[in-house]
Coordinates of C-alpha atoms and ligand atoms in Angstrom, one line a residue:
Chain A
M29 CA 91.9 88.6 74.0
I30 CA 93.6 86.1 76.4
E31 CA 94.2 82.6 75.2
F32 CA 95.2 79.6 77.4
H33 CA 96.9 76.9 75.4
S34 CA 97.0 73.5 77.2
V35 CA 98.2 75.1 80.4
T36 CA 99.2 72.8 83.3
K37 CA 100.4 73.9 86.7
R38 CA 101.9 71.5 89.0
F39 CA 103.2 73.0 92.3
P40 CA 106.6 71.8 93.7
D41 CA 104.7 69.7 96.3
G42 CA 103.0 67.7 93.5
T43 CA 99.6 69.3 93.6
V44 CA 98.1 69.7 90.1
A45 CA 96.2 72.9 90.5
V46 CA 95.4 73.3 86.8
D47 CA 95.4 70.4 84.3
D48 CA 95.6 70.9 80.5
F49 CA 93.5 74.0 80.4
S50 CA 92.6 75.7 77.1
L51 CA 90.3 78.6 76.7
V52 CA 89.8 81.8 74.8
L53 CA 88.7 84.8 76.9
P54 CA 87.2 87.3 74.4
S55 CA 88.2 91.0 74.7
H56 CA 85.7 93.5 76.3
K57 CA 83.8 90.7 77.9
T58 CA 83.5 89.3 81.4
T59 CA 84.7 85.8 81.9
V60 CA 84.0 84.2 85.3
F61 CA 85.8 81.3 86.7
V62 CA 83.5 79.5 89.2
G63 CA 84.1 76.3 91.1
T64 CA 84.6 74.8 94.6
S65 CA 87.4 75.7 96.8
G66 CA 90.8 74.4 95.5
S67 CA 89.6 74.0 91.9
G68 CA 92.4 76.2 90.7
K69 CA 90.6 79.5 90.1
T70 CA 93.1 81.7 91.8
T71 CA 95.9 79.8 90.1
L72 CA 94.4 80.4 86.7
L73 CA 94.0 84.1 87.4
R74 CA 97.4 84.6 88.7
M75 CA 99.0 83.0 85.7
I76 CA 97.5 85.8 83.6
N77 CA 99.8 88.4 85.3
R78 CA 102.6 85.9 85.9
M79 CA 102.3 85.8 89.6
V80 CA 102.3 82.0 88.8
D81 CA 104.2 80.6 85.8
P82 CA 102.6 77.5 84.2
T83 CA 104.5 74.3 84.3
S84 CA 103.6 73.6 80.7
G85 CA 101.6 75.3 78.0
S86 CA 101.4 78.9 77.3
I87 CA 99.2 82.0 77.7
D88 CA 98.8 84.7 75.0
I89 CA 97.5 88.1 75.5
D90 CA 96.6 89.8 72.2
G91 CA 98.7 87.2 70.3
A92 CA 101.9 87.7 72.5
D93 CA 103.1 84.9 74.6
I94 CA 103.3 86.4 78.1
G95 CA 106.1 84.0 79.0
T96 CA 108.4 86.2 77.0
L97 CA 107.3 89.5 78.6
D98 CA 108.9 91.1 81.7
P99 CA 106.6 90.2 84.6
V100 CA 106.9 93.6 86.4
K101 CA 105.9 95.5 83.2
L102 CA 103.1 93.0 82.5
R103 CA 101.7 93.3 86.0
R104 CA 101.7 97.1 85.8
S105 CA 99.6 96.9 82.6
I106 CA 96.9 94.6 84.2
G107 CA 94.5 95.6 86.9
Y108 CA 94.3 93.1 89.8
V109 CA 91.7 93.2 92.6
M110 CA 92.4 90.9 95.4
Q111 CA 90.0 89.2 97.8
N112 CA 91.5 91.0 100.8
S113 CA 91.7 94.2 99.0
G114 CA 95.6 94.0 99.3
L115 CA 96.0 97.7 100.1
L116 CA 99.2 99.0 101.6
P117 CA 98.4 99.7 105.2
H118 CA 100.9 102.6 105.5
R119 CA 99.6 104.5 102.6
K120 CA 96.5 106.7 102.5
V121 CA 93.6 105.6 100.3
V122 CA 94.5 108.2 97.6
D123 CA 98.2 107.0 97.6
N124 CA 97.1 103.4 97.4
V125 CA 95.2 104.2 94.2
A126 CA 98.0 106.3 92.8
T127 CA 100.7 103.6 93.5
V128 CA 100.7 101.9 90.1
P129 CA 100.6 105.1 88.0
M130 CA 103.5 106.4 90.0
L131 CA 105.4 103.2 89.4
R132 CA 104.9 103.8 85.7
G133 CA 106.5 107.2 86.1
M134 CA 103.4 109.5 86.4
S135 CA 104.1 112.6 88.6
R136 CA 102.7 112.3 92.2
K137 CA 100.3 115.3 91.7
K138 CA 98.8 113.9 88.4
A139 CA 98.5 110.5 89.9
R140 CA 96.7 111.8 93.0
D141 CA 94.4 113.9 90.9
E142 CA 93.4 110.9 88.8
A143 CA 93.1 108.7 91.9
L144 CA 90.5 111.1 93.2
Q145 CA 88.5 110.9 90.0
L146 CA 88.7 107.1 90.3
L147 CA 87.3 107.3 93.8
D148 CA 84.2 109.0 92.2
T149 CA 84.1 106.3 89.6
V150 CA 83.8 103.5 92.1
G151 CA 81.3 105.5 94.2
L152 CA 83.5 106.5 97.1
D153 CA 83.3 109.8 98.8
R154 CA 86.4 111.9 98.3
S155 CA 86.5 112.7 102.0
L156 CA 87.8 109.1 102.5
A157 CA 90.9 109.9 100.3
E158 CA 93.1 110.9 103.1
R159 CA 92.2 108.0 105.4
Y160 CA 94.3 104.9 105.8
P161 CA 92.9 101.5 104.8
S162 CA 92.5 100.5 108.4
Q163 CA 90.0 103.3 108.8
L164 CA 87.7 102.0 106.2
S165 CA 85.0 99.4 106.3
G166 CA 85.5 96.1 104.4
G167 CA 83.2 97.2 101.5
Q168 CA 85.0 100.6 101.2
Q169 CA 88.3 98.8 101.1
Q170 CA 87.0 96.6 98.3
R171 CA 86.0 99.6 96.4
V172 CA 89.4 101.2 96.9
G173 CA 90.9 97.9 95.6
V174 CA 88.8 98.2 92.4
A175 CA 89.8 101.9 92.0
R176 CA 93.4 100.8 92.2
G177 CA 92.9 98.0 89.8
L178 CA 91.4 100.6 87.3
A179 CA 94.1 103.2 88.0
V180 CA 96.4 102.5 84.9
N181 CA 93.3 102.3 82.7
P182 CA 94.2 98.6 82.0
N183 CA 92.6 96.6 79.2
I184 CA 92.5 93.6 81.5
L185 CA 91.1 93.6 84.9
L186 CA 91.6 90.5 87.1
M187 CA 89.3 90.1 90.2
D188 CA 89.7 87.4 92.7
E189 CA 86.6 87.0 94.8
P190 CA 86.5 90.8 95.2
F191 CA 83.2 90.8 97.0
G192 CA 83.8 87.7 99.2
A193 CA 84.3 89.6 102.4
V194 CA 81.2 91.9 102.3
D195 CA 77.7 91.4 103.4
P196 CA 75.0 90.5 100.9
I197 CA 73.6 94.0 100.6
V198 CA 76.9 95.7 100.0
R199 CA 77.8 92.7 97.8
A200 CA 74.8 93.2 95.6
E201 CA 75.6 96.9 95.4
L202 CA 79.1 96.3 94.4
Q203 CA 78.0 93.8 91.8
Q204 CA 75.7 96.3 90.2
E205 CA 78.5 98.9 90.4
L206 CA 80.8 96.5 88.5
L207 CA 78.1 95.9 85.8
R208 CA 77.7 99.6 85.4
L209 CA 81.5 100.1 85.2
Q210 CA 81.9 97.3 82.7
H211 CA 79.1 98.8 80.6
E212 CA 81.0 102.1 80.6
L213 CA 84.5 100.9 80.3
G214 CA 84.3 97.7 78.4
K215 CA 87.3 96.0 80.0
T216 CA 88.3 92.4 79.5
V217 CA 87.4 91.2 83.0
V218 CA 88.4 87.9 84.5
F219 CA 86.4 87.3 87.6
V220 CA 86.8 84.5 90.1
T221 CA 84.0 83.5 92.5
H222 CA 82.6 80.4 94.1
D223 CA 79.1 81.9 94.1
I224 CA 77.2 80.6 91.1
D225 CA 74.6 83.3 91.3
E226 CA 77.4 86.0 91.1
A227 CA 78.9 84.2 88.1
F228 CA 75.6 84.1 86.3
L229 CA 74.9 87.8 87.1
L230 CA 78.3 89.1 86.0
G231 CA 79.6 86.7 83.4
D232 CA 79.2 86.9 79.6
Q233 CA 81.2 83.7 79.6
V234 CA 81.1 81.4 82.6
V235 CA 83.7 78.6 83.2
I236 CA 82.7 76.0 85.7
L237 CA 85.7 74.3 87.2
R238 CA 86.0 71.1 89.0
T239 CA 88.9 70.1 91.3
G240 CA 92.2 69.9 89.6
G241 CA 91.6 72.8 87.3
K242 CA 89.5 70.8 84.9
V243 CA 86.7 72.4 82.9
A244 CA 83.3 71.0 83.6
Q245 CA 81.5 73.4 81.3
V246 CA 82.0 76.6 79.4
G247 CA 79.2 78.8 78.1
S248 CA 76.9 81.7 78.6
P249 CA 74.8 81.6 81.7
G250 CA 71.8 80.7 79.7
E251 CA 73.5 77.9 77.9
I252 CA 74.7 76.4 81.2
L253 CA 71.5 76.8 82.9
A254 CA 69.4 75.3 80.1
N255 CA 71.9 72.5 79.2
P256 CA 74.1 71.4 82.1
A257 CA 76.8 69.3 80.7
D258 CA 76.7 66.7 83.4
D259 CA 75.6 65.9 86.9
F260 CA 78.4 67.9 88.5
V261 CA 77.3 71.0 86.6
S262 CA 73.7 70.6 87.3
T263 CA 74.4 70.0 91.1
F264 CA 76.7 73.1 91.0
V265 CA 74.2 75.4 89.4
G266 CA 71.5 74.1 91.8
A267 CA 69.2 72.8 89.1
E268 CA 69.1 69.4 90.6
R269 CA 68.0 70.6 94.0
G270 CA 65.2 72.4 92.3
K271 CA 66.7 75.7 93.5
R272 CA 66.0 77.2 90.1
S273 CA 62.8 75.6 89.3
L274 CA 60.4 78.0 90.8
H275 CA 56.6 77.8 91.2
L276 CA 53.9 80.0 92.4
E277 CA 52.2 79.4 95.8
N278 CA 49.6 81.3 97.7
H279 CA 50.7 82.1 101.2
G280 CA 47.5 83.8 102.3
A281 CA 48.7 87.3 101.9
G282 CA 49.5 86.9 98.2
D283 CA 51.4 84.9 95.6
V284 CA 55.0 84.1 96.3
L285 CA 57.7 82.2 94.3
V286 CA 58.9 79.0 96.0
D287 CA 61.9 76.9 94.8
G288 CA 62.2 73.1 94.7
D289 CA 63.3 73.0 98.4
G290 CA 60.3 74.8 99.5
R291 CA 62.4 77.9 100.2
L292 CA 60.8 81.3 99.6
A293 CA 62.6 82.6 96.5
G294 CA 60.8 85.9 95.8
V295 CA 57.8 87.4 94.4
L296 CA 56.5 87.8 90.8
V297 CA 56.6 91.3 89.7
P298 CA 54.2 92.0 86.9
G299 CA 55.7 93.9 83.9
S300 CA 59.3 93.7 85.1
K301 CA 61.9 92.9 82.5
A302 CA 62.1 89.2 82.1
G303 CA 65.6 88.5 81.0
P304 CA 67.3 85.0 80.8
L305 CA 68.3 85.4 84.4
A306 CA 64.9 86.1 85.9
G307 CA 65.3 83.2 88.2
S308 CA 68.4 84.3 89.9
G309 CA 67.2 88.0 89.8
A310 CA 64.1 87.0 91.6
S311 CA 65.9 85.0 94.1
A312 CA 68.0 88.0 95.1
Q313 CA 64.9 89.5 96.6
G314 CA 64.0 86.4 98.5
G315 CA 64.3 85.7 102.1
D316 CA 64.7 82.5 104.1
P317 CA 61.3 81.8 105.7
R318 CA 62.8 79.8 108.6
Chain B
M12 CA 125.0 105.9 151.3
N13 CA 128.4 107.4 152.1
F14 CA 129.9 106.1 148.8
F15 CA 127.0 107.6 147.0
A16 CA 127.5 111.1 148.4
E17 CA 131.2 110.9 147.6
A18 CA 130.4 109.9 144.1
L19 CA 128.0 112.8 143.7
Q20 CA 130.7 115.0 145.0
W21 CA 133.1 113.5 142.5
L22 CA 130.6 114.2 139.8
V23 CA 130.5 118.0 140.6
D24 CA 134.2 118.4 141.4
P25 CA 135.5 121.1 139.1
A26 CA 138.9 119.2 139.0
N27 CA 137.2 116.5 137.1
Y28 CA 136.2 118.9 134.3
V29 CA 139.7 119.8 133.0
G30 CA 142.5 118.0 131.3
L31 CA 142.6 114.8 129.4
N32 CA 140.5 113.0 132.0
A33 CA 137.6 115.5 132.0
I34 CA 134.1 114.2 132.3
P35 CA 132.8 115.9 129.2
L36 CA 135.7 114.5 127.1
R37 CA 135.1 111.0 128.5
L38 CA 131.4 111.3 127.8
A39 CA 132.0 112.4 124.3
Q40 CA 134.6 109.6 123.7
H41 CA 132.1 107.0 125.1
L42 CA 129.2 108.3 123.0
G43 CA 131.4 108.6 119.9
F44 CA 132.6 105.0 120.4
T45 CA 129.1 103.7 120.8
V46 CA 127.8 105.6 117.7
V47 CA 130.6 104.4 115.5
T48 CA 130.2 100.8 116.7
L49 CA 126.5 101.0 116.0
V50 CA 127.1 102.4 112.6
I51 CA 129.6 99.7 111.7
A52 CA 127.4 97.0 113.0
S53 CA 124.4 98.4 111.2
A54 CA 126.3 98.6 107.9
I55 CA 126.9 94.8 108.3
A56 CA 123.6 93.7 109.9
I57 CA 121.0 95.8 108.2
P58 CA 121.6 94.9 104.6
L59 CA 122.1 91.3 105.6
G60 CA 118.9 91.3 107.7
F61 CA 116.9 92.9 104.9
L62 CA 118.2 90.3 102.5
I63 CA 117.2 87.4 104.9
G64 CA 113.9 89.0 105.7
H65 CA 113.0 89.7 102.0
T66 CA 114.1 86.3 100.6
G67 CA 113.3 84.2 103.7
R68 CA 116.6 82.4 102.9
G69 CA 119.4 81.9 105.3
R70 CA 117.3 82.5 108.3
S71 CA 118.2 79.4 110.2
V72 CA 121.9 80.1 109.5
A73 CA 121.5 83.6 110.8
V74 CA 119.7 82.5 113.9
A75 CA 122.3 79.9 114.7
S76 CA 125.3 82.1 114.1
A77 CA 123.7 85.0 116.0
G78 CA 123.2 82.7 118.9
A79 CA 126.7 81.5 118.8
F80 CA 128.0 85.1 118.6
R81 CA 125.9 86.1 121.5
A82 CA 127.5 83.3 123.5
I83 CA 131.0 84.7 123.0
P84 CA 132.1 86.5 126.2
T85 CA 132.9 90.0 125.1
L86 CA 135.8 90.5 127.5
G87 CA 137.4 87.3 126.3
L88 CA 137.0 88.2 122.7
L89 CA 138.4 91.7 123.4
T90 CA 141.5 90.2 125.0
L91 CA 141.9 87.8 122.2
V92 CA 141.7 90.5 119.5
A93 CA 143.9 92.9 121.4
L94 CA 146.5 90.2 121.7
S95 CA 146.4 89.5 118.0
I96 CA 146.2 93.1 116.6
G97 CA 147.7 95.0 119.5
I98 CA 146.6 97.5 122.1
G99 CA 144.4 100.5 121.0
L100 CA 140.8 101.1 119.9
N101 CA 140.6 98.7 117.0
A102 CA 140.2 95.7 119.3
P103 CA 137.2 97.1 121.2
Y104 CA 135.6 98.2 117.9
I105 CA 135.8 94.7 116.6
A106 CA 134.6 93.0 119.9
L107 CA 131.7 95.3 120.3
T108 CA 130.7 95.1 116.7
V109 CA 130.4 91.4 117.2
L110 CA 128.3 92.1 120.3
A111 CA 126.0 94.6 118.4
V112 CA 125.4 92.7 115.1
P113 CA 123.0 90.0 116.4
P114 CA 120.3 92.2 117.8
I115 CA 120.3 94.5 114.8
L116 CA 120.3 91.6 112.4
A117 CA 117.3 90.1 114.4
G118 CA 115.5 93.4 114.3
A119 CA 116.0 93.9 110.6
Y120 CA 114.7 90.4 109.5
T121 CA 112.0 90.0 112.1
G122 CA 110.7 93.4 111.0
F123 CA 110.2 92.1 107.5
E124 CA 108.9 88.8 108.6
A125 CA 106.2 90.4 110.8
I126 CA 104.6 92.0 107.7
D127 CA 101.4 90.4 106.4
R128 CA 102.5 88.1 103.5
R129 CA 99.4 89.2 101.6
T130 CA 100.5 92.8 101.7
I131 CA 103.8 91.9 100.0
D132 CA 102.1 89.6 97.6
A133 CA 99.7 92.5 96.6
A134 CA 102.6 94.9 96.2
R135 CA 104.2 92.4 93.8
A136 CA 101.0 91.7 92.0
V137 CA 100.4 95.3 91.1
G138 CA 103.8 95.5 89.6
M139 CA 106.4 96.6 92.2
S140 CA 109.9 95.3 91.4
E141 CA 111.7 93.4 94.3
V142 CA 113.7 96.5 95.1
Q143 CA 110.5 98.7 95.2
I144 CA 108.9 96.1 97.5
V145 CA 111.8 96.4 99.9
R146 CA 112.1 100.2 99.8
Q147 CA 108.4 101.1 99.6
V148 CA 106.8 98.3 101.7
E149 CA 109.1 96.2 103.7
V150 CA 111.4 99.0 105.1
P151 CA 108.6 101.4 106.2
L152 CA 106.5 98.6 107.7
G153 CA 109.5 96.8 109.4
L154 CA 111.2 99.9 110.7
P155 CA 109.8 99.8 114.2
L156 CA 111.3 96.4 114.8
L157 CA 114.6 97.4 113.3
I158 CA 114.7 100.3 115.6
G159 CA 113.9 97.9 118.4
G160 CA 117.0 95.9 117.5
L161 CA 119.1 99.0 117.4
R162 CA 117.8 99.9 120.8
S163 CA 118.9 96.8 122.4
A164 CA 122.2 96.9 120.6
A165 CA 122.8 100.5 121.7
L166 CA 122.1 99.5 125.3
Q167 CA 124.5 96.6 125.3
V168 CA 127.2 98.6 123.5
V169 CA 126.9 101.6 125.9
A170 CA 127.2 99.4 128.9
T171 CA 130.0 97.1 127.4
A172 CA 132.0 100.0 126.0
T173 CA 133.4 100.6 129.4
L174 CA 135.7 97.6 128.4
A175 CA 137.4 99.8 125.8
A176 CA 139.3 101.3 128.7
Y177 CA 140.7 97.8 129.3
V178 CA 143.0 98.2 126.2
A179 CA 143.0 102.0 125.6
D180 CA 142.9 105.2 127.4
F181 CA 139.4 105.8 126.3
G182 CA 135.8 106.4 127.5
L183 CA 134.0 106.3 130.7
G184 CA 135.4 102.9 131.5
R185 CA 138.7 104.8 132.4
Y186 CA 137.1 105.9 135.6
L187 CA 136.2 102.3 136.5
F188 CA 139.6 100.8 135.8
A189 CA 141.5 103.7 137.3
G190 CA 139.3 103.9 140.3
L191 CA 139.6 100.1 140.9
K192 CA 143.4 100.4 140.8
T193 CA 143.6 103.3 143.2
R194 CA 140.7 102.1 145.3
D195 CA 139.0 105.4 144.6
Y196 CA 135.4 104.2 144.9
A197 CA 133.9 107.6 144.4
E198 CA 135.5 107.8 141.0
M199 CA 134.3 104.3 140.2
L200 CA 130.7 104.9 141.3
G201 CA 130.7 108.3 139.6
G202 CA 131.9 106.7 136.3
S203 CA 129.2 104.1 136.7
I204 CA 126.5 106.7 137.2
L205 CA 127.6 108.4 134.0
V206 CA 127.3 105.2 132.0
I207 CA 123.9 104.5 133.5
L208 CA 122.7 108.0 132.6
M209 CA 124.0 107.7 129.1
A210 CA 122.3 104.4 128.7
L211 CA 119.0 105.8 130.0
A212 CA 119.3 108.8 127.6
L213 CA 119.9 106.5 124.6
E214 CA 117.0 104.3 125.8
G215 CA 114.7 107.2 125.9
L216 CA 115.8 108.4 122.5
F217 CA 115.2 105.1 120.9
A218 CA 111.9 104.5 122.6
L219 CA 110.7 107.9 121.2
T220 CA 112.1 107.1 117.7
Q221 CA 110.5 103.7 117.8
R222 CA 107.1 105.2 118.4
F223 CA 107.7 107.9 115.9
V224 CA 108.5 105.4 113.0
V225 CA 105.3 103.3 113.3
P226 CA 103.5 104.2 110.1
R227 CA 100.4 106.3 110.8
G228 CA 98.1 103.9 108.8
V229 CA 99.2 101.1 111.1
L230 CA 98.7 103.1 114.3
A231 CA 95.3 104.2 113.0
G232 CA 94.1 100.6 113.0
R233 CA 95.1 99.9 116.5
P234 CA 92.5 99.5 119.1
T235 CA 93.8 102.5 121.1
D236 CA 92.5 104.7 118.3
I237 CA 89.2 106.4 118.5
R238 CA 87.8 103.6 116.4
T239 CA 87.5 101.2 119.2
R240 CA 85.3 98.7 117.3
S241 CA 88.0 95.9 116.9
S242 CA 88.8 94.3 120.2
R243 CA 91.2 92.0 118.5
P244 CA 94.5 92.1 120.3
R245 CA 97.4 93.0 118.1
P246 CA 101.0 92.4 118.9
V247 CA 102.9 95.5 120.1
M248 CA 106.5 96.0 119.0
E249 CA 108.2 95.2 122.2
S250 CA 106.7 91.8 122.5
A251 CA 107.6 91.0 118.9
I252 CA 111.2 92.0 119.4
E253 CA 111.3 89.9 122.5
E254 CA 109.9 87.0 120.5
G255 CA 112.6 87.5 117.9
Q256 CA 115.2 87.4 120.6
K257 CA 113.7 84.4 122.2
N258 CA 114.0 82.7 118.8
V259 CA 117.6 83.8 118.6
H260 CA 118.3 82.3 122.0
S261 CA 116.3 79.1 121.8
K262 CA 117.4 77.9 118.4
Ligands
ATP15 N1 101.9 77.9 96.2 C1 101.2 76.7 96.3 N2 101.9 75.5 96.5 C2 101.3 74.3 96.6 N3 100.0 74.2 96.3 C3 99.3 75.2 96.0 C4 99.8 76.5 95.9 N4 98.9 77.4 95.6 C5 97.8 76.7 95.5 N5 98.0 75.3 95.7 C6 97.0 74.2 95.5 O1 96.5 74.3 94.2 C7 95.1 74.0 94.3 C8 94.3 75.2 93.6 O2 94.5 76.3 94.4 P1 93.7 77.7 94.1 O3 94.3 78.7 95.1 O4 93.9 78.0 92.6 O5 92.2 77.4 94.4 P2 91.0 78.3 94.3 O6 90.0 77.6 93.3 O7 91.3 79.6 94.1 O8 90.3 78.0 95.7 P3 89.6 79.0 96.7 O9 88.1 79.1 96.1 O10 89.6 78.3 98.0 O11 90.2 80.3 96.7 C9 94.8 73.7 95.7 O12 94.7 72.4 96.0 C10 95.9 74.4 96.5 O13 96.1 73.7 97.7
MG16 MG1 91.2 81.4 95.4

């Protein structure tokens, strides 16, 4: 369990990135920070592994104030997946994944063996293990980044827009992969994105942030979608634009789902599982008619 | 042309291969002097350069003082030091170390500075200590530029080490000073040729090393590789070194 207690971060230049932020992130659940650019998402995330120290307030992990812990040890116990994958360019894929276990004193051989297994876990072919990061595609690099984040079997996994740099198809694939992993491994995941669809797909708890690190709304995707706290939230989740209010239209060839903007959102599939996120699920199959 | 033929003759004359003035002995002295100077200069410049490169602090001081040091005429400094500490090898060691420190220093810190900040941030974020960041990330990735700095330092020292003979009976410079005195131009030119050959040999050695130390993962991403998809031009080491030196000169 991660707890933020009235955390404020003011950078030396006076920018207040996070303002009096309090939140409990439950264990074994995925919490997603979502918000526009500059709303303090990355800053919040990096405060959890002490890459950024709060100006005031405190953060507890399982009841221990992390301000009292050694930052290097803390970081080795937390998985961190960066937007740009952050792999070391001069180390092979397998050695990149094995880096942190080796820092923690594991033998090279054992660390490499486990790294190979992790490549399986994230769905990467073992033949890529001996390549260098620059020889991989962006999506493959992201997967290596995830494998590295999982390498020490951390309880906490921080992910900062990990799928920001890949195309929509690979992105959807990686999202599903993460859902599967999360189902299997049950980590406490803190995920940052500016894509509300991604937030609703992955998050058990979604935190919508506005500029200055202020919370606009916290809740499950269903709660937020059904009861947006204010105009900012409803604009952000797209309810106002009618993006999520779908209706059926007949386009000659058959019935299609159309959103409030008249954009083709998808098709109605009879008998498919209708969860609380059917709306965003359907839009994933949609295409832009223009 | 005539001089040149005489110089070649001087170079192969067996008389020049015996005694205290023998060519192999002078070559060995000159090379030994160069190596020792580079080692001393490295011992000063590399740790300092790594510190500046890693912390990003003290850079402007380093640039300014390196520029000032470069501006000191080596012969003048040598004379000054020799006058104060006496004739012998210590004076040239000091004067040439002063000459060699700036390029090595620049190579060491520009090597670190050229590394993508995100790579270093990532290394720190996964739990590397500062020492581990330096040893496992910054040194291997910054090595090519450091070798570049050593390369230009070596070139300058080899050429300027002829001045050691000004205050001591030492090195290839002996042939130049002795030849000048006795108007033996064959000896002078022969000595110069030896200096040039040694400089070229060192240059070749460093050029090779410089290629060799570029991490394979970095090479693999270069457009020259079989994967020619990326047409984005990437800086090659030489230009970066020149840039570093330009900075040193201009600021
Ligand atoms: N080291 C820093 N020094 C000064 N200001 C900073 C620093 N890091 C971040 N900021 C500022 O803090 C604010 C929040 O930044 P942060 O990186 O947390 O935003 P973000 O929500 O992650 O944005 P994005 O979606 O663009 O990644 C921004 O206004 C940013 O300019
Ligand atoms: Mg960010």
